[in-house]
Short mmCIF file of C-alpha atoms and ligand atoms in Angstrom, two decimals:
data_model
loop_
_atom_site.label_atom_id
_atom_site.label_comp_id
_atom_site.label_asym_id
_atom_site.label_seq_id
_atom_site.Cartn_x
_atom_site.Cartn_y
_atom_site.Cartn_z
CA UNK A 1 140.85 142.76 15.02
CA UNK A 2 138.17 142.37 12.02
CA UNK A 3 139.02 138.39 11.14
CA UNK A 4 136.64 137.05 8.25
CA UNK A 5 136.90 134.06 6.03
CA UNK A 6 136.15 134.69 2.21
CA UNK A 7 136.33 131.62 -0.35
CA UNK A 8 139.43 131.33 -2.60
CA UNK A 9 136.80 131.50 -5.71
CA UNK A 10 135.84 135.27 -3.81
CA UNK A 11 139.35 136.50 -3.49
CA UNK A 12 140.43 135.06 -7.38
CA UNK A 13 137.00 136.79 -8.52
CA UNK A 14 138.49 139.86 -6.37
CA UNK A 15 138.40 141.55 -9.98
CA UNK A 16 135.38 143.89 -8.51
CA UNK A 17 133.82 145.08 -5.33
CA UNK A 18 129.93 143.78 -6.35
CA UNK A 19 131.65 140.36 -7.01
CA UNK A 20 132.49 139.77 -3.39
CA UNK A 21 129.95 139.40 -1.25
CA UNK A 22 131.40 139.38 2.52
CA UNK A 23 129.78 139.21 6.09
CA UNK A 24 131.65 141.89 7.39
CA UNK A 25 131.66 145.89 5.77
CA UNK A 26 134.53 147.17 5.40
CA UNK A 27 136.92 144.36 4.08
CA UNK A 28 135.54 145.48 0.47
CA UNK A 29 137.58 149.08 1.03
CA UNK A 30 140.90 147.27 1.64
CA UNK A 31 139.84 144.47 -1.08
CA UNK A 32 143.45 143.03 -2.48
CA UNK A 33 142.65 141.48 -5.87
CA UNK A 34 144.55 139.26 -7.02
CA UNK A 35 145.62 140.05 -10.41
CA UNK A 36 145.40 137.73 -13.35
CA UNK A 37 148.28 135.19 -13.12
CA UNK A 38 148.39 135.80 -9.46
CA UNK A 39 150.74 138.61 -9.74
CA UNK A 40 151.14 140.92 -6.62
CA UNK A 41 150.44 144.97 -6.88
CA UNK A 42 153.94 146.34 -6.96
CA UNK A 43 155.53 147.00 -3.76
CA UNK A 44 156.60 144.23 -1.40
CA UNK A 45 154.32 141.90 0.51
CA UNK A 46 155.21 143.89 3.84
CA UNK A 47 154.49 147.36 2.47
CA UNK A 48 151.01 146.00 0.90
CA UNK A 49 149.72 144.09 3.92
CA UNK A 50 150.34 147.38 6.20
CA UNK A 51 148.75 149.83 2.97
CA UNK A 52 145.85 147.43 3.18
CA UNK A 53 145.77 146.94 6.62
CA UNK A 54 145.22 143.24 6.35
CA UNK A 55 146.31 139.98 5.66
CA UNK A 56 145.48 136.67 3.40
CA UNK A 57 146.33 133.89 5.50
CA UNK A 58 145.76 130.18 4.26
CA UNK A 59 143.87 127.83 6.24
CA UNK A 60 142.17 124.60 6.73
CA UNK A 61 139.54 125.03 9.06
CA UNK A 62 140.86 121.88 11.35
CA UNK A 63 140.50 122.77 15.03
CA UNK A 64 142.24 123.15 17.45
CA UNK A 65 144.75 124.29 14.63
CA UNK A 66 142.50 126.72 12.76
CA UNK A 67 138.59 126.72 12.94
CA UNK A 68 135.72 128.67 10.60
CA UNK A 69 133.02 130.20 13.01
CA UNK A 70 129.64 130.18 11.82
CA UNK A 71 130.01 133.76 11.46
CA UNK A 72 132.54 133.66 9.00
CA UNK A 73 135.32 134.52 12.01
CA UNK A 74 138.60 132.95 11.00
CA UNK A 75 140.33 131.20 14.93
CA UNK A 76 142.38 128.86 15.64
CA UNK A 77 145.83 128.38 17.53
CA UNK A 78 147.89 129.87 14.14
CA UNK A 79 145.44 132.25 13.04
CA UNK A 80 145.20 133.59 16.87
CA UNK A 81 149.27 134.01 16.98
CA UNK A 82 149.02 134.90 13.40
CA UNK A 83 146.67 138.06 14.26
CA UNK A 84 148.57 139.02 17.43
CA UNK A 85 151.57 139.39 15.90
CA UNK A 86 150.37 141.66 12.68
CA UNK A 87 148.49 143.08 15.43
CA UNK A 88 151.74 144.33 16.95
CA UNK A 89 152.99 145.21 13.31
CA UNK A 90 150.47 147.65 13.21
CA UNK A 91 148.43 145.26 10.74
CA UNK A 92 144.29 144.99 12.22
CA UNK A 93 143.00 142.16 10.05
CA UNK A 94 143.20 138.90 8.56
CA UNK A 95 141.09 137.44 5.90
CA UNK A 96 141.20 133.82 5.69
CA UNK A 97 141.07 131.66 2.94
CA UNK A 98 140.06 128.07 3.31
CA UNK A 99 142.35 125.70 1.09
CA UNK A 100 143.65 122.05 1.09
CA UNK A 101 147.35 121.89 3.09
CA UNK A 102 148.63 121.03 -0.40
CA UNK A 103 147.93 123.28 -1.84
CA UNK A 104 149.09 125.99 0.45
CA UNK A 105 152.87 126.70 -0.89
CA UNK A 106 151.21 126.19 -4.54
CA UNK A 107 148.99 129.19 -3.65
CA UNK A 108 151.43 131.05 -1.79
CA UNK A 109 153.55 131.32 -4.15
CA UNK A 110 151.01 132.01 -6.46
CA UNK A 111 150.29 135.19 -4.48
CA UNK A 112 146.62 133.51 -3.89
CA UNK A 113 147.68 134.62 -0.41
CA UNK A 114 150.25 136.45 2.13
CA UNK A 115 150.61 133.92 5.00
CA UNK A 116 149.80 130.48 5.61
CA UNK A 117 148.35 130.13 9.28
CA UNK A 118 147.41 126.57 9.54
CA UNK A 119 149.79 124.68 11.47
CA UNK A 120 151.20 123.16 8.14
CA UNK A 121 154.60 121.47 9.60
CA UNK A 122 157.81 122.53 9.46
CA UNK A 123 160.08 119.44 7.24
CA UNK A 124 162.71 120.05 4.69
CA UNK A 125 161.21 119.74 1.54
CA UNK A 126 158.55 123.03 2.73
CA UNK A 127 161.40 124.49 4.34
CA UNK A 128 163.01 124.59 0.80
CA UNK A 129 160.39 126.44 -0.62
CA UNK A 130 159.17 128.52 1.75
CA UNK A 131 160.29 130.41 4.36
CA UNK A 132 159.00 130.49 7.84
CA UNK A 133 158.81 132.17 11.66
CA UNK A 134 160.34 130.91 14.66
CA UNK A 135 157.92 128.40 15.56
CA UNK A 136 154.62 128.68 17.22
CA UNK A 137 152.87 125.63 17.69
CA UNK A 138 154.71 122.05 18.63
CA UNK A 139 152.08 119.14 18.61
CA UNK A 140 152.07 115.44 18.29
CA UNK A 141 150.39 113.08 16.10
CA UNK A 142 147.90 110.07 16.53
CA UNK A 143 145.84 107.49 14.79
CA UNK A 144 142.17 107.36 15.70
CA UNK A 145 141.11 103.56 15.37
CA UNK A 146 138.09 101.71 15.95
CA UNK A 147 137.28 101.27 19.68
CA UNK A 148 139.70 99.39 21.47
CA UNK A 149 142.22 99.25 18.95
CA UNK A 150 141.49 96.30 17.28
CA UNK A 151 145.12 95.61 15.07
CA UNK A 152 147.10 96.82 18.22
CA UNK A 153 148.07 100.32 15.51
CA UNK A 154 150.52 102.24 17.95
CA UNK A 155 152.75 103.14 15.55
CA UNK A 156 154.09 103.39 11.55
CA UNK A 157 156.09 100.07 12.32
CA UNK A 158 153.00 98.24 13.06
CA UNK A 159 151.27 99.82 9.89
CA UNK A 160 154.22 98.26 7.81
CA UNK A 161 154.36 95.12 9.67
CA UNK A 162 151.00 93.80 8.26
CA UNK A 163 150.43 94.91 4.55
CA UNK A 164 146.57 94.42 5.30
CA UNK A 165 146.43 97.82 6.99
CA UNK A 166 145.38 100.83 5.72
CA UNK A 167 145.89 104.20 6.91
CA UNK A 168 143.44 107.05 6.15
CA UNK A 169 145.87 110.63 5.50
CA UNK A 170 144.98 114.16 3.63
CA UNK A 171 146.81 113.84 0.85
CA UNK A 172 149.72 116.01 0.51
CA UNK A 173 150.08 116.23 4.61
CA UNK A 174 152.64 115.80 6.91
CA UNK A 175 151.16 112.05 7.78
CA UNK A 176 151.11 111.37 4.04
CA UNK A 177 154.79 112.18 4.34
CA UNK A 178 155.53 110.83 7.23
CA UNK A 179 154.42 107.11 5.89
CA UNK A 180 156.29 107.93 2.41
CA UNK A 181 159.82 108.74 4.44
CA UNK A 182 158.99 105.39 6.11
CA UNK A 183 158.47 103.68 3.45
CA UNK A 184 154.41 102.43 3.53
CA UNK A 185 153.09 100.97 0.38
CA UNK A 186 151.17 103.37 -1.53
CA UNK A 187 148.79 100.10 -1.28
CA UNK A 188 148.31 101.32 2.39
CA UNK A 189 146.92 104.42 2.22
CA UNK A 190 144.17 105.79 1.98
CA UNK A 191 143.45 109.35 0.40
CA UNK A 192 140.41 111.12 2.46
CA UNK A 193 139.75 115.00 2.17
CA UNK A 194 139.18 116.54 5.35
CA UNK A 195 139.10 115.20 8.95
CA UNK A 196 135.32 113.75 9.03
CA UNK A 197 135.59 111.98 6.21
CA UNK A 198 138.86 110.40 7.71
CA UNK A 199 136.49 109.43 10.38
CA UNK A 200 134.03 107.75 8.38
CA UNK A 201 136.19 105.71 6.59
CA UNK A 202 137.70 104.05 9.85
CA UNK A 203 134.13 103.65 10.82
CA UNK A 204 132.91 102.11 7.43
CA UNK A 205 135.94 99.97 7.63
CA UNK A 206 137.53 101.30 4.45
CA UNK A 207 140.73 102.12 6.89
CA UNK A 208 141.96 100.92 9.93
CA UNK A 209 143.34 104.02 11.28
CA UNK A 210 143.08 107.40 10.58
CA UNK A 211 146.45 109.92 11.09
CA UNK A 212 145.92 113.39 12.07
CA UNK A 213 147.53 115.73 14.49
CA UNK A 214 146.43 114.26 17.99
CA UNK A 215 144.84 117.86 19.16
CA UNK A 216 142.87 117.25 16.01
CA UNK A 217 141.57 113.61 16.24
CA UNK A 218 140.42 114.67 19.37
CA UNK A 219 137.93 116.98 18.44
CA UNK A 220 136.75 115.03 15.45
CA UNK A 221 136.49 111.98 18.42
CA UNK A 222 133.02 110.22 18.18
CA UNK A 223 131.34 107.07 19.33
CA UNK A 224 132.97 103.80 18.59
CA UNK A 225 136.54 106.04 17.98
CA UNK A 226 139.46 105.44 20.00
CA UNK A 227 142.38 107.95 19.59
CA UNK A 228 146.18 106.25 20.10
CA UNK A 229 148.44 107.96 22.50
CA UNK A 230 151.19 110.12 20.57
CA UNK A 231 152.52 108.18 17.56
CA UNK A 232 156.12 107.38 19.04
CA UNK A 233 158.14 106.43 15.48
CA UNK A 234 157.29 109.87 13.95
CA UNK A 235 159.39 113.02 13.60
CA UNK A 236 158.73 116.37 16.13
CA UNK A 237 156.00 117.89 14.38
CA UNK A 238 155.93 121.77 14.92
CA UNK A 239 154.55 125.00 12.73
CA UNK A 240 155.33 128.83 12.34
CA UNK A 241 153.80 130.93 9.94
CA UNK A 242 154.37 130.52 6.15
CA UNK A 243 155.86 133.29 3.79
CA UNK A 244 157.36 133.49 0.26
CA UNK A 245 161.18 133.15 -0.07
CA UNK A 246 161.13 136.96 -1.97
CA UNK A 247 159.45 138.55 1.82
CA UNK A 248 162.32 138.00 4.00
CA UNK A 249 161.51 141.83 5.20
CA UNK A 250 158.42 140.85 6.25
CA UNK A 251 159.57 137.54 8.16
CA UNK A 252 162.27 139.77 9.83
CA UNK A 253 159.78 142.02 10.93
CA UNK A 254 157.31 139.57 11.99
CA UNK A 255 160.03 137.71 13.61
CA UNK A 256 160.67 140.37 15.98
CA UNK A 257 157.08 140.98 17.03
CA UNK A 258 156.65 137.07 17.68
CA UNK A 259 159.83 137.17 19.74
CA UNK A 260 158.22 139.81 21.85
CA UNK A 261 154.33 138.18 21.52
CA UNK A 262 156.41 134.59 22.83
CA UNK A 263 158.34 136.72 25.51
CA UNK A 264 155.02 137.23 27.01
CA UNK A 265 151.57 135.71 29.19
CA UNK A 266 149.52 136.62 25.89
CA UNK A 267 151.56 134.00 24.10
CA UNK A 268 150.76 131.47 27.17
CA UNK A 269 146.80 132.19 27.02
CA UNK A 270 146.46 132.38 23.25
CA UNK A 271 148.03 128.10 23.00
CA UNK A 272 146.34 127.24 26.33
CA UNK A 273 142.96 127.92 25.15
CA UNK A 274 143.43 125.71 22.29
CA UNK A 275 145.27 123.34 24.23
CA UNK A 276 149.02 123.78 22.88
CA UNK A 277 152.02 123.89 25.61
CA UNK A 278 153.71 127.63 25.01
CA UNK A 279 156.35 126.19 26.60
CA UNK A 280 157.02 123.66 24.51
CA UNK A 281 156.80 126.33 21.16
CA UNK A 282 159.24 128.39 23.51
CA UNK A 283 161.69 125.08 23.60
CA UNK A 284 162.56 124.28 19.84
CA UNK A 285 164.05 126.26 16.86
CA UNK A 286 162.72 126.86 13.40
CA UNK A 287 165.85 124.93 12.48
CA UNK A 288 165.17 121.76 14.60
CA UNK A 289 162.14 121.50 12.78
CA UNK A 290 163.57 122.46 9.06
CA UNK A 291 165.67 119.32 9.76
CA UNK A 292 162.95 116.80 9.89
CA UNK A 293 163.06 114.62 7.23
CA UNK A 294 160.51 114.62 4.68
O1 LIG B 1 151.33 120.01 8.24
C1 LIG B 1 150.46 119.28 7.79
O2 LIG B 1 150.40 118.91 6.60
C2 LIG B 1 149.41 118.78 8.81
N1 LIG B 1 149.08 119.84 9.70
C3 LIG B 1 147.94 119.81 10.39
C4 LIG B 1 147.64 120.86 11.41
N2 LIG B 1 146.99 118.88 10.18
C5 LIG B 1 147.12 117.84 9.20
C6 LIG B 1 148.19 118.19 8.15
O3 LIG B 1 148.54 117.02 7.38
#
């Protein structure tokens, strides 16, 4: 299983094999440009990605959820479940593409790419415009704060309670969401673009707490950073892979080998060694998580 990350400005120059430049031979032979416009080659999705023997997959490089090696080697709890089951669909390869979570439907549906394997939640408003697998990963969610908690922030109720606080989110995410469903002042938050920078800004001061997937806090977790227990007033948060409403053949079909990938110990050791319960994926439907609001 070849897995390499290539830049979205690589796979939109796609137009020609000298324009890409990738670590790994090879990936240039089964090259899938994107047209202009974004239009996909004819055929559907499912037919292209086994032709080509690979797939695009969206990402955001936020570990444990998905994670850039310095090689260029696209891992991570989705991309990991991701690959096994193409793997089992006869499909080798992914190529990743790193890209902001909103942007992910945008360019989805753009055919900018196939799948989205970043642990970007299951709610209803993305479960109305995309469709996705069974689930795969269940998580929780967390603030990180400034040691020792200083403004007591346990949960979104005590963020609304005192309209001094301001909560650091990537815009566009689930916790973004999340604080919109509830309600938070727009006064209140805090726009950062990536998880170290969400860091920073609790540590500059410029926020008092920073929400992120808990998983996720705590491997951004430095000096002077506490990270809250699980967030108590917020929705089950919980991923599958991403597709485009048209590809229901190829959800089918990639339903079926993720049934049989969850049915066994691969499934187990693939979540453990990022530290997800498979159990807990096992335990909840792609419709209990379509119905969380937001
Ligand atoms: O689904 C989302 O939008 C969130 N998912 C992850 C894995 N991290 C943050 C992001 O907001």
């Amino acid at each position: 299983m070849r897995r390499t990350e290539i830049s979205r400005r690589q796979l939109l120059r796609g137009g020609g094999a000298a324009a890409v430049a990738l670590p790994v031979a090879g990936f240039l032979a089964g090259c899938s440009f994107t047209q202009p416009g974004g239009g996909q080659p004819a055929g559907s999705t499912l037919d292209q990605i086994k032709k080509q023997g690979f797939a695009r997959i969206a990402i955001a490089n936020e570990p444990p959820y998905t994670q850039i090696k310095p090689d260029g080697t696209v891992t991570g709890a989705e991309p990991d479940v991701v690959a096994a089951v193409l793997k089992r669909m006869g499909i080798p390869e992914i190529q990743g593409v790193v890209t902001p979570y909103e942007s992910m439907i945008p360019g989805l549906n753009a055919n900018r790419w196939d799948i989205i394997a970043a642990g970007l939640f299951m709610k209803q408003s993305r479960c109305s415009q995309i469709l996705y697998s069974e689930p795969e990963i269940v998580s929780t969610e967390s603030f990180a704060v400034p040691a020792g908690n200083p403004k007591n922030l346990t949960s979104v109720a005590a963020v609304k309670a005192d309209p001094a606080v301001k909560v650091a989110v990537l815009p566009g995410g689930f916790e973004d969401g999340a604080l919109k469903t509830q309600n938070v002042p727009a006064a209140q938050i805090v726009n950062i673009p990536d998880g170290r920078s969400g860091i920073e800004a609790v540590q500059a001061g410029r926020a008092d707490a920073f929400f992120l997937p808990t998983l996720s806090l705590n491997s951004l977790k430095t000096d002077g950073i506490d990270i809250t227990p699980p967030i108590q007033d917020v929705q089950q948060t919980g991923s599958g892979a991403g597709f485009r409403k048209a590809d229901t053949d190829l959800v089918n079909a990639y339903d079926e080998q993720l049934r049989a990938l969850k049915a066994s110990p691969e499934f187990d050791q693939i979540l453990s060694k990022w530290g997800f319960s498979a159990d807990a994926a096992r335990g909840v439907t792609r419709d209990q998580l379509c119905a969380v609001a937001g």
